[in-house]
Amino acid sequence: MSTPQLLEVLYTRKVTFSDSELLRYREFAEQVVRTVLQEVQIHRRDGDPVIETEPIGTGSSFEGVKVKPELEFDFMVPIQTNVQQIVFCDTDPHVPSRFGIVKIGSQPPVQLQFNTKFCTDGRGYGFLLSADKIRKWFQSLSDQALPALEKSFPGYTFRFQQHDPARNLLVIKDGKELNIDIVPAIAYGNAFLVAKQCSSEINLPNEATWRLSFSTSERAFFEKMKRVLPCNSCHLKCLQILKYLRENDDQLRPSSHFTHGLRSYYLKTALFHLVMESSPQAWAAGCLEQRLREMIKYLIDRLGEGNIPHIFLGNERHLVNPQWRLDVPVKFFHHTEANLLEYVSKTTMEQARLRLVQIRDNLDGILHQHLQ
């Protein structure tokens, strides 16, 4: 078989879910999360942050690029509290890139109790909302929803486990597993701060840092590609195949740094950059092999440079060409360019780069191995 034929066979046999199958599981996951959030309202105390009852689906299952076999569904749950100010690195160099800190306003006389329960001392910043304390609080509330889940969905087994920053709900029926990640988040315009703290050494309490998420804008990016690119374009298929190769490369090479060292998010970012830089016709249905090789080359080059630029943070191209701005707050385009590889070791980058070179140079052989 030719390379295009191998790619099509791999995609059909190994990579993609049918639309109806994925939709059925996604709708079930949404029902489960809504049930959790209804129960959380019952156990939430007065004075606690307000938890919205409608979750926001994020990630590959909602972007149309989910890859077999794992059934995983990610949700953000917006929370509201008395936010005085959200600070980012553009106005304070002590705040790490891709994170923010949340200053809490005064709410006497209950403020002391709130600060103790949900905040940390910001060393000169006043009280800052703690991502760690919010995560644990949401975790304890979610745990109390288990009886309601078992009652609402007879025949299913439910078990919560922590999958930082998300609260992971493992659902099992007839030996089949479904993973649902639920993470509390604070809205900032069309962006969000999720309760995942920075793990690097910084001049702030780590628990006071909240990771920036543009997941709703990324989902909108996929929706816009559907309108801008040709009918039956290869962009989704290209990303899904590359994601499959990453997720399963450790089956061919157990110590693969492509699997264990690079996040799937880097692949999605590569797609976004290449779509922005090329003409729509470059993504026509017959261009799958060329675009896949181009994505691999992009990653090889960027790993060699040690820099994958964030699609939004510090990306000034959006100021010149608003086509892909997607309601992201303009201030983020003025940030210092964010590097997704900032905290990835040089060894990991080099080993992942070398593995991608091998895959590029022996693509047909790699595809045959996955099809065996």
PDB file of C-alpha atoms in Angstrom, residues 65-360:
ATOM      1  CA  VAL A  65     -10.220  14.950  17.549  1.00  0.00           C
ATOM      2  CA  LYS A  66     -10.638  12.184  20.147  1.00  0.00           C
ATOM      3  CA  VAL A  67      -8.478   9.127  19.504  1.00  0.00           C
ATOM      4  CA  LYS A  68      -9.232   5.500  20.391  1.00  0.00           C
ATOM      5  CA  PRO A  69      -9.345   3.634  22.666  1.00  0.00           C
ATOM      6  CA  GLU A  70      -9.605   5.694  25.880  1.00  0.00           C
ATOM      7  CA  LEU A  71     -12.918   7.316  26.692  1.00  0.00           C
ATOM      8  CA  GLU A  72     -11.957  10.546  28.451  1.00  0.00           C
ATOM      9  CA  PHE A  73     -14.072  13.663  28.870  1.00  0.00           C
ATOM     10  CA  ASP A  74     -12.844  16.938  30.351  1.00  0.00           C
ATOM     11  CA  PHE A  75     -15.027  19.586  31.959  1.00  0.00           C
ATOM     12  CA  MET A  76     -14.415  22.963  33.542  1.00  0.00           C
ATOM     13  CA  VAL A  77     -16.815  24.107  36.250  1.00  0.00           C
ATOM     14  CA  PRO A  78     -16.848  27.905  36.674  1.00  0.00           C
ATOM     15  CA  ILE A  79     -16.893  29.201  40.238  1.00  0.00           C
ATOM     16  CA  GLN A  80     -17.598  32.735  41.398  1.00  0.00           C
ATOM     17  CA  THR A  81     -16.337  34.585  44.444  1.00  0.00           C
ATOM     18  CA  ASN A  82     -15.441  38.123  45.483  1.00  0.00           C
ATOM     19  CA  VAL A  83     -12.502  38.666  43.117  1.00  0.00           C
ATOM     20  CA  GLN A  84     -10.834  42.042  43.560  1.00  0.00           C
ATOM     21  CA  GLN A  85      -8.223  41.709  40.809  1.00  0.00           C
ATOM     22  CA  ILE A  86      -6.579  39.062  38.620  1.00  0.00           C
ATOM     23  CA  VAL A  87      -2.898  39.734  37.950  1.00  0.00           C
ATOM     24  CA  PHE A  88      -0.787  38.323  35.090  1.00  0.00           C
ATOM     25  CA  CYS A  89       2.856  38.547  34.067  1.00  0.00           C
ATOM     26  CA  ASP A  90       2.258  41.547  31.799  1.00  0.00           C
ATOM     27  CA  THR A  91       1.831  43.780  34.866  1.00  0.00           C
ATOM     28  CA  ASP A  92       3.811  41.800  37.445  1.00  0.00           C
ATOM     29  CA  PRO A  93       7.012  39.925  36.487  1.00  0.00           C
ATOM     30  CA  HIS A  94       6.742  37.758  39.609  1.00  0.00           C
ATOM     31  CA  VAL A  95       3.669  36.023  38.172  1.00  0.00           C
ATOM     32  CA  PRO A  96       4.840  33.102  36.002  1.00  0.00           C
ATOM     33  CA  SER A  97       3.932  33.035  32.316  1.00  0.00           C
ATOM     34  CA  ARG A  98       0.707  31.121  31.547  1.00  0.00           C
ATOM     35  CA  PHE A  99      -0.540  31.651  35.114  1.00  0.00           C
ATOM     36  CA  GLY A 100      -2.406  34.278  37.087  1.00  0.00           C
ATOM     37  CA  ILE A 101      -3.008  35.185  40.727  1.00  0.00           C
ATOM     38  CA  VAL A 102      -6.405  36.069  42.155  1.00  0.00           C
ATOM     39  CA  LYS A 103      -6.659  38.856  44.732  1.00  0.00           C
ATOM     40  CA  ILE A 104      -9.690  38.568  46.976  1.00  0.00           C
ATOM     41  CA  GLY A 105     -11.804  41.581  47.938  1.00  0.00           C
ATOM     42  CA  SER A 106     -12.916  42.412  51.460  1.00  0.00           C
ATOM     43  CA  GLN A 107     -16.148  40.864  52.748  1.00  0.00           C
ATOM     44  CA  PRO A 108     -16.402  41.683  56.469  1.00  0.00           C
ATOM     45  CA  PRO A 109     -17.313  40.172  58.848  1.00  0.00           C
ATOM     46  CA  VAL A 110     -17.031  36.722  57.233  1.00  0.00           C
ATOM     47  CA  GLN A 111     -13.783  37.528  55.427  1.00  0.00           C
ATOM     48  CA  LEU A 112     -11.466  36.029  58.043  1.00  0.00           C
ATOM     49  CA  GLN A 113     -13.246  32.693  57.855  1.00  0.00           C
ATOM     50  CA  PHE A 114     -13.181  32.782  54.029  1.00  0.00           C
ATOM     51  CA  ASN A 115      -9.490  33.702  53.940  1.00  0.00           C
ATOM     52  CA  THR A 116      -8.580  30.851  56.274  1.00  0.00           C
ATOM     53  CA  LYS A 117     -10.581  28.322  54.289  1.00  0.00           C
ATOM     54  CA  PHE A 118      -9.785  29.379  50.724  1.00  0.00           C
ATOM     55  CA  CYS A 119      -6.817  31.777  50.633  1.00  0.00           C
ATOM     56  CA  THR A 120      -3.094  31.975  51.241  1.00  0.00           C
ATOM     57  CA  ASP A 121      -0.984  34.885  52.430  1.00  0.00           C
ATOM     58  CA  GLY A 122       0.442  36.493  49.301  1.00  0.00           C
ATOM     59  CA  ARG A 123       3.564  37.964  50.958  1.00  0.00           C
ATOM     60  CA  GLY A 124       2.738  41.591  50.306  1.00  0.00           C
ATOM     61  CA  TYR A 125      -0.085  40.917  47.840  1.00  0.00           C
ATOM     62  CA  GLY A 126      -2.680  40.464  50.547  1.00  0.00           C
ATOM     63  CA  PHE A 127      -4.824  37.362  50.537  1.00  0.00           C
ATOM     64  CA  LEU A 128      -4.721  35.347  47.309  1.00  0.00           C
ATOM     65  CA  LEU A 129      -7.190  32.660  46.350  1.00  0.00           C
ATOM     66  CA  SER A 130      -5.490  29.285  46.748  1.00  0.00           C
ATOM     67  CA  ALA A 131      -5.800  26.905  43.810  1.00  0.00           C
ATOM     68  CA  ASP A 132      -4.848  24.051  46.131  1.00  0.00           C
ATOM     69  CA  LYS A 133      -7.506  24.860  48.745  1.00  0.00           C
ATOM     70  CA  ILE A 134     -10.199  25.368  46.107  1.00  0.00           C
ATOM     71  CA  ARG A 135      -9.268  22.058  44.497  1.00  0.00           C
ATOM     72  CA  LYS A 136      -9.471  20.185  47.805  1.00  0.00           C
ATOM     73  CA  TRP A 137     -12.748  21.905  48.743  1.00  0.00           C
ATOM     74  CA  PHE A 138     -14.298  20.944  45.402  1.00  0.00           C
ATOM     75  CA  GLN A 139     -12.926  17.430  45.843  1.00  0.00           C
ATOM     76  CA  SER A 140     -14.614  17.030  49.234  1.00  0.00           C
ATOM     77  CA  LEU A 141     -17.941  18.252  47.846  1.00  0.00           C
ATOM     78  CA  SER A 142     -17.707  15.939  44.839  1.00  0.00           C
ATOM     79  CA  ASP A 143     -17.065  12.924  47.080  1.00  0.00           C
ATOM     80  CA  GLN A 144     -20.467  13.454  48.649  1.00  0.00           C
ATOM     81  CA  ALA A 145     -22.166  13.037  45.270  1.00  0.00           C
ATOM     82  CA  LEU A 146     -21.335   9.330  44.952  1.00  0.00           C
ATOM     83  CA  PRO A 147     -24.597   8.007  46.489  1.00  0.00           C
ATOM     84  CA  ALA A 148     -26.652  10.200  44.139  1.00  0.00           C
ATOM     85  CA  LEU A 149     -24.654   8.961  41.130  1.00  0.00           C
ATOM     86  CA  GLU A 150     -25.193   5.317  42.020  1.00  0.00           C
ATOM     87  CA  LYS A 151     -28.902   5.977  42.485  1.00  0.00           C
ATOM     88  CA  SER A 152     -29.255   7.939  39.235  1.00  0.00           C
ATOM     89  CA  PHE A 153     -27.244   5.494  37.118  1.00  0.00           C
ATOM     90  CA  PRO A 154     -27.973   1.937  38.331  1.00  0.00           C
ATOM     91  CA  GLY A 155     -25.563  -0.720  37.119  1.00  0.00           C
ATOM     92  CA  TYR A 156     -22.607   1.678  36.966  1.00  0.00           C
ATOM     93  CA  THR A 157     -19.710   1.824  39.411  1.00  0.00           C
ATOM     94  CA  PHE A 158     -18.307   5.266  40.298  1.00  0.00           C
ATOM     95  CA  ARG A 159     -15.026   6.131  41.975  1.00  0.00           C
ATOM     96  CA  PHE A 160     -13.336   9.507  42.391  1.00  0.00           C
ATOM     97  CA  GLN A 161      -9.578   9.873  42.153  1.00  0.00           C
ATOM     98  CA  GLN A 162      -7.344  12.939  42.011  1.00  0.00           C
ATOM     99  CA  HIS A 163      -5.792  13.720  38.631  1.00  0.00           C
ATOM    100  CA  ASP A 164      -4.222  17.106  39.207  1.00  0.00           C
ATOM    101  CA  PRO A 165      -5.735  19.638  38.630  1.00  0.00           C
ATOM    102  CA  ALA A 166      -8.918  17.770  37.841  1.00  0.00           C
ATOM    103  CA  ARG A 167     -11.146  15.628  39.994  1.00  0.00           C
ATOM    104  CA  ASN A 168     -11.218  12.418  37.971  1.00  0.00           C
ATOM    105  CA  LEU A 169     -14.362  10.313  38.076  1.00  0.00           C
ATOM    106  CA  LEU A 170     -13.837   6.740  36.951  1.00  0.00           C
ATOM    107  CA  VAL A 171     -17.042   5.136  35.660  1.00  0.00           C
ATOM    108  CA  ILE A 172     -17.171   1.387  35.045  1.00  0.00           C
ATOM    109  CA  LYS A 173     -19.860  -0.784  33.515  1.00  0.00           C
ATOM    110  CA  ASP A 174     -19.474  -4.291  32.127  1.00  0.00           C
ATOM    111  CA  GLY A 175     -15.695  -3.942  32.297  1.00  0.00           C
ATOM    112  CA  LYS A 176     -15.643  -0.782  30.171  1.00  0.00           C
ATOM    113  CA  GLU A 177     -14.036   2.309  31.725  1.00  0.00           C
ATOM    114  CA  LEU A 178     -14.902   5.936  31.165  1.00  0.00           C
ATOM    115  CA  ASN A 179     -12.874   8.783  32.703  1.00  0.00           C
ATOM    116  CA  ILE A 180     -14.417  12.159  33.467  1.00  0.00           C
ATOM    117  CA  ASP A 181     -12.184  15.029  34.596  1.00  0.00           C
ATOM    118  CA  ILE A 182     -13.819  17.932  36.431  1.00  0.00           C
ATOM    119  CA  VAL A 183     -11.769  21.029  37.269  1.00  0.00           C
ATOM    120  CA  PRO A 184     -12.936  24.244  38.981  1.00  0.00           C
ATOM    121  CA  ALA A 185     -12.187  27.433  37.049  1.00  0.00           C
ATOM    122  CA  ILE A 186     -12.534  31.210  37.272  1.00  0.00           C
ATOM    123  CA  ALA A 187     -13.657  33.105  34.175  1.00  0.00           C
ATOM    124  CA  TYR A 188     -11.614  36.016  32.823  1.00  0.00           C
ATOM    125  CA  GLY A 189     -13.390  37.309  29.749  1.00  0.00           C
ATOM    126  CA  ASN A 190     -13.323  34.426  27.295  1.00  0.00           C
ATOM    127  CA  ALA A 191     -10.356  32.832  29.087  1.00  0.00           C
ATOM    128  CA  PHE A 192     -10.250  30.860  32.334  1.00  0.00           C
ATOM    129  CA  LEU A 193      -7.985  30.263  35.278  1.00  0.00           C
ATOM    130  CA  VAL A 194      -8.061  26.618  36.323  1.00  0.00           C
ATOM    131  CA  ALA A 195      -7.075  25.311  39.733  1.00  0.00           C
ATOM    132  CA  LYS A 196      -3.654  24.011  38.743  1.00  0.00           C
ATOM    133  CA  GLN A 197      -0.707  25.669  40.418  1.00  0.00           C
ATOM    134  CA  CYS A 198       2.747  26.363  38.986  1.00  0.00           C
ATOM    135  CA  SER A 199       5.244  23.705  40.080  1.00  0.00           C
ATOM    136  CA  SER A 200       8.409  25.739  39.407  1.00  0.00           C
ATOM    137  CA  GLU A 201      10.310  27.765  41.991  1.00  0.00           C
ATOM    138  CA  ILE A 202       8.834  31.273  42.010  1.00  0.00           C
ATOM    139  CA  ASN A 203       8.665  34.355  44.265  1.00  0.00           C
ATOM    140  CA  LEU A 204       5.046  33.657  45.155  1.00  0.00           C
ATOM    141  CA  PRO A 205       3.305  30.867  47.047  1.00  0.00           C
ATOM    142  CA  ASN A 206       2.855  28.190  44.391  1.00  0.00           C
ATOM    143  CA  GLU A 207      -0.647  27.425  45.599  1.00  0.00           C
ATOM    144  CA  ALA A 208      -1.661  31.027  44.735  1.00  0.00           C
ATOM    145  CA  THR A 209      -0.996  30.519  41.014  1.00  0.00           C
ATOM    146  CA  TRP A 210      -3.800  29.492  38.655  1.00  0.00           C
ATOM    147  CA  ARG A 211      -3.070  28.160  35.177  1.00  0.00           C
ATOM    148  CA  LEU A 212      -4.464  30.095  32.217  1.00  0.00           C
ATOM    149  CA  SER A 213      -6.764  28.101  29.942  1.00  0.00           C
ATOM    150  CA  PHE A 214      -8.016  29.121  26.517  1.00  0.00           C
ATOM    151  CA  SER A 215      -9.907  25.869  25.997  1.00  0.00           C
ATOM    152  CA  THR A 216     -13.158  27.501  24.866  1.00  0.00           C
ATOM    153  CA  SER A 217     -11.249  29.574  22.299  1.00  0.00           C
ATOM    154  CA  GLU A 218      -9.391  26.464  21.154  1.00  0.00           C
ATOM    155  CA  ARG A 219     -12.719  24.707  20.669  1.00  0.00           C
ATOM    156  CA  ALA A 220     -13.867  27.755  18.676  1.00  0.00           C
ATOM    157  CA  PHE A 221     -10.656  27.476  16.601  1.00  0.00           C
ATOM    158  CA  PHE A 222     -11.733  23.991  15.495  1.00  0.00           C
ATOM    159  CA  GLU A 223     -15.222  25.252  14.682  1.00  0.00           C
ATOM    160  CA  LYS A 224     -13.787  28.071  12.588  1.00  0.00           C
ATOM    161  CA  MET A 225     -11.429  25.725  10.728  1.00  0.00           C
ATOM    162  CA  LYS A 226     -14.509  23.782   9.693  1.00  0.00           C
ATOM    163  CA  ARG A 227     -15.870  26.939   8.041  1.00  0.00           C
ATOM    164  CA  VAL A 228     -12.600  28.264   6.573  1.00  0.00           C
ATOM    165  CA  LEU A 229     -10.935  25.102   5.263  1.00  0.00           C
ATOM    166  CA  PRO A 230     -12.191  23.094   2.261  1.00  0.00           C
ATOM    167  CA  CYS A 231     -14.992  20.584   2.603  1.00  0.00           C
ATOM    168  CA  ASN A 232     -13.586  17.220   3.777  1.00  0.00           C
ATOM    169  CA  SER A 233     -10.274  18.876   4.664  1.00  0.00           C
ATOM    170  CA  CYS A 234      -7.608  16.705   6.255  1.00  0.00           C
ATOM    171  CA  HIS A 235      -6.773  18.830   9.328  1.00  0.00           C
ATOM    172  CA  LEU A 236      -8.696  16.756  11.894  1.00  0.00           C
ATOM    173  CA  LYS A 237      -7.507  13.465  10.446  1.00  0.00           C
ATOM    174  CA  CYS A 238      -3.918  14.746  10.411  1.00  0.00           C
ATOM    175  CA  LEU A 239      -3.995  15.719  14.085  1.00  0.00           C
ATOM    176  CA  GLN A 240      -5.748  12.513  15.143  1.00  0.00           C
ATOM    177  CA  ILE A 241      -3.213  10.294  13.364  1.00  0.00           C
ATOM    178  CA  LEU A 242      -0.297  12.168  14.915  1.00  0.00           C
ATOM    179  CA  LYS A 243      -1.950  11.954  18.335  1.00  0.00           C
ATOM    180  CA  TYR A 244      -2.399   8.208  17.839  1.00  0.00           C
ATOM    181  CA  LEU A 245       1.272   7.803  16.910  1.00  0.00           C
ATOM    182  CA  ARG A 246       2.289   9.748  20.039  1.00  0.00           C
ATOM    183  CA  GLU A 247      -0.036   7.908  22.412  1.00  0.00           C
ATOM    184  CA  ASN A 248       0.996   4.490  21.103  1.00  0.00           C
ATOM    185  CA  ASP A 249       4.683   4.990  20.345  1.00  0.00           C
ATOM    186  CA  ASP A 250       5.590   3.399  23.687  1.00  0.00           C
ATOM    187  CA  GLN A 251       4.155   0.139  22.334  1.00  0.00           C
ATOM    188  CA  LEU A 252       6.945   0.190  19.756  1.00  0.00           C
ATOM    189  CA  ARG A 253       9.516   1.777  22.063  1.00  0.00           C
ATOM    190  CA  PRO A 254       8.619   1.503  25.792  1.00  0.00           C
ATOM    191  CA  SER A 255      10.876   4.399  26.830  1.00  0.00           C
ATOM    192  CA  SER A 256       9.571   6.687  24.071  1.00  0.00           C
ATOM    193  CA  HIS A 257      10.044  10.369  24.893  1.00  0.00           C
ATOM    194  CA  PHE A 258       7.543  11.125  22.143  1.00  0.00           C
ATOM    195  CA  THR A 259       4.866   9.404  24.252  1.00  0.00           C
ATOM    196  CA  HIS A 260       6.059  10.266  27.740  1.00  0.00           C
ATOM    197  CA  GLY A 261       7.807  13.602  27.182  1.00  0.00           C
ATOM    198  CA  LEU A 262       5.508  15.539  24.862  1.00  0.00           C
ATOM    199  CA  ARG A 263       1.958  16.542  25.653  1.00  0.00           C
ATOM    200  CA  SER A 264      -0.836  16.107  23.151  1.00  0.00           C
ATOM    201  CA  TYR A 265      -1.405  19.856  23.528  1.00  0.00           C
ATOM    202  CA  TYR A 266       1.855  20.504  21.648  1.00  0.00           C
ATOM    203  CA  LEU A 267       0.485  18.668  18.619  1.00  0.00           C
ATOM    204  CA  LYS A 268      -2.701  20.703  18.644  1.00  0.00           C
ATOM    205  CA  THR A 269      -0.650  23.879  18.908  1.00  0.00           C
ATOM    206  CA  ALA A 270       1.436  22.795  15.908  1.00  0.00           C
ATOM    207  CA  LEU A 271      -1.751  22.317  13.883  1.00  0.00           C
ATOM    208  CA  PHE A 272      -3.036  25.766  14.849  1.00  0.00           C
ATOM    209  CA  HIS A 273       0.210  27.476  13.835  1.00  0.00           C
ATOM    210  CA  LEU A 274       0.389  25.673  10.499  1.00  0.00           C
ATOM    211  CA  VAL A 275      -3.243  26.398   9.630  1.00  0.00           C
ATOM    212  CA  MET A 276      -2.676  30.077  10.376  1.00  0.00           C
ATOM    213  CA  GLU A 277       0.434  30.155   8.187  1.00  0.00           C
ATOM    214  CA  SER A 278      -0.869  28.269   5.133  1.00  0.00           C
ATOM    215  CA  SER A 279      -3.605  28.680   2.544  1.00  0.00           C
ATOM    216  CA  PRO A 280      -6.890  26.818   3.113  1.00  0.00           C
ATOM    217  CA  GLN A 281      -6.319  24.686   0.007  1.00  0.00           C
ATOM    218  CA  ALA A 282      -3.172  23.227   1.580  1.00  0.00           C
ATOM    219  CA  TRP A 283      -5.528  21.225   3.820  1.00  0.00           C
ATOM    220  CA  ALA A 284      -7.579  19.649   1.040  1.00  0.00           C
ATOM    221  CA  ALA A 285      -8.473  15.996   1.484  1.00  0.00           C
ATOM    222  CA  GLY A 286      -5.700  14.745  -0.800  1.00  0.00           C
ATOM    223  CA  CYS A 287      -2.964  16.530   1.155  1.00  0.00           C
ATOM    224  CA  LEU A 288      -3.005  14.341   4.275  1.00  0.00           C
ATOM    225  CA  GLU A 289       0.496  12.874   3.917  1.00  0.00           C
ATOM    226  CA  GLN A 290       2.076  16.245   3.120  1.00  0.00           C
ATOM    227  CA  ARG A 291       0.419  17.975   6.067  1.00  0.00           C
ATOM    228  CA  LEU A 292       1.278  15.125   8.461  1.00  0.00           C
ATOM    229  CA  ARG A 293       4.924  15.303   7.433  1.00  0.00           C
ATOM    230  CA  GLU A 294       4.774  19.088   7.791  1.00  0.00           C
ATOM    231  CA  MET A 295       3.460  18.768  11.353  1.00  0.00           C
ATOM    232  CA  ILE A 296       6.231  16.305  12.200  1.00  0.00           C
ATOM    233  CA  LYS A 297       8.813  18.675  10.697  1.00  0.00           C
ATOM    234  CA  TYR A 298       7.378  21.582  12.677  1.00  0.00           C
ATOM    235  CA  LEU A 299       7.785  19.622  15.922  1.00  0.00           C
ATOM    236  CA  ILE A 300      11.296  18.468  15.012  1.00  0.00           C
ATOM    237  CA  ASP A 301      12.364  22.042  14.277  1.00  0.00           C
ATOM    238  CA  ARG A 302      10.723  23.489  17.368  1.00  0.00           C
ATOM    239  CA  LEU A 303      12.164  20.830  19.669  1.00  0.00           C
ATOM    240  CA  GLY A 304      15.570  21.617  18.225  1.00  0.00           C
ATOM    241  CA  GLU A 305      15.055  25.291  19.072  1.00  0.00           C
ATOM    242  CA  GLY A 306      13.535  24.485  22.465  1.00  0.00           C
ATOM    243  CA  ASN A 307      10.501  26.648  21.791  1.00  0.00           C
ATOM    244  CA  ILE A 308       6.881  25.973  20.827  1.00  0.00           C
ATOM    245  CA  PRO A 309       5.101  29.348  20.945  1.00  0.00           C
ATOM    246  CA  HIS A 310       1.689  29.480  22.586  1.00  0.00           C
ATOM    247  CA  ILE A 311      -1.049  29.983  20.019  1.00  0.00           C
ATOM    248  CA  PHE A 312      -2.459  33.017  21.864  1.00  0.00           C
ATOM    249  CA  LEU A 313      -0.171  34.248  24.648  1.00  0.00           C
ATOM    250  CA  GLY A 314       2.257  36.770  23.197  1.00  0.00           C
ATOM    251  CA  ASN A 315       1.224  35.928  19.631  1.00  0.00           C
ATOM    252  CA  GLU A 316       1.178  39.393  18.044  1.00  0.00           C
ATOM    253  CA  ARG A 317       0.038  38.008  14.694  1.00  0.00           C
ATOM    254  CA  HIS A 318      -3.490  38.155  16.100  1.00  0.00           C
ATOM    255  CA  LEU A 319      -3.120  41.938  16.405  1.00  0.00           C
ATOM    256  CA  VAL A 320      -2.353  42.226  12.670  1.00  0.00           C
ATOM    257  CA  ASN A 321      -4.772  39.550  11.458  1.00  0.00           C
ATOM    258  CA  PRO A 322      -7.865  39.170  13.664  1.00  0.00           C
ATOM    259  CA  GLN A 323      -9.216  36.166  11.727  1.00  0.00           C
ATOM    260  CA  TRP A 324      -8.175  33.699  14.441  1.00  0.00           C
ATOM    261  CA  ARG A 325      -8.505  36.005  17.450  1.00  0.00           C
ATOM    262  CA  LEU A 326     -11.695  34.222  18.586  1.00  0.00           C
ATOM    263  CA  ASP A 327     -12.707  36.644  21.355  1.00  0.00           C
ATOM    264  CA  VAL A 328      -9.514  36.051  23.332  1.00  0.00           C
ATOM    265  CA  PRO A 329      -8.913  39.178  25.484  1.00  0.00           C
ATOM    266  CA  VAL A 330      -6.543  41.368  23.431  1.00  0.00           C
ATOM    267  CA  LYS A 331      -4.259  41.969  26.428  1.00  0.00           C
ATOM    268  CA  PHE A 332      -2.946  38.404  26.119  1.00  0.00           C
ATOM    269  CA  PHE A 333      -1.525  39.063  22.641  1.00  0.00           C
ATOM    270  CA  HIS A 334       0.672  41.782  24.188  1.00  0.00           C
ATOM    271  CA  HIS A 335       2.212  39.377  26.706  1.00  0.00           C
ATOM    272  CA  THR A 336       5.772  38.176  26.335  1.00  0.00           C
ATOM    273  CA  GLU A 337       5.650  35.201  23.980  1.00  0.00           C
ATOM    274  CA  ALA A 338       4.927  32.080  26.021  1.00  0.00           C
ATOM    275  CA  ASN A 339       7.038  28.975  25.327  1.00  0.00           C
ATOM    276  CA  LEU A 340       5.248  25.669  25.919  1.00  0.00           C
ATOM    277  CA  LEU A 341       8.613  23.914  26.286  1.00  0.00           C
ATOM    278  CA  GLU A 342       9.802  26.268  29.028  1.00  0.00           C
ATOM    279  CA  TYR A 343       9.823  23.570  31.721  1.00  0.00           C
ATOM    280  CA  VAL A 344      10.705  20.560  29.521  1.00  0.00           C
ATOM    281  CA  SER A 345      14.227  19.234  30.023  1.00  0.00           C
ATOM    282  CA  LYS A 346      16.757  19.428  27.196  1.00  0.00           C
ATOM    283  CA  THR A 347      17.233  15.660  27.333  1.00  0.00           C
ATOM    284  CA  THR A 348      13.501  15.043  26.874  1.00  0.00           C
ATOM    285  CA  MET A 349      13.315  17.501  23.983  1.00  0.00           C
ATOM    286  CA  GLU A 350      16.315  15.989  22.220  1.00  0.00           C
ATOM    287  CA  GLN A 351      15.164  12.387  22.680  1.00  0.00           C
ATOM    288  CA  ALA A 352      11.655  13.259  21.467  1.00  0.00           C
ATOM    289  CA  ARG A 353      13.145  15.116  18.501  1.00  0.00           C
ATOM    290  CA  LEU A 354      15.316  12.145  17.518  1.00  0.00           C
ATOM    291  CA  ARG A 355      12.337   9.805  17.757  1.00  0.00           C
ATOM    292  CA  LEU A 356      10.281  12.080  15.504  1.00  0.00           C
ATOM    293  CA  VAL A 357      13.153  12.078  12.996  1.00  0.00           C
ATOM    294  CA  GLN A 358      13.018   8.267  12.987  1.00  0.00           C
ATOM    295  CA  ILE A 359       9.246   8.311  12.465  1.00  0.00           C
ATOM    296  CA  ARG A 360       9.595  10.843   9.640  1.00  0.00           C
TER     297      ARG A 360
END
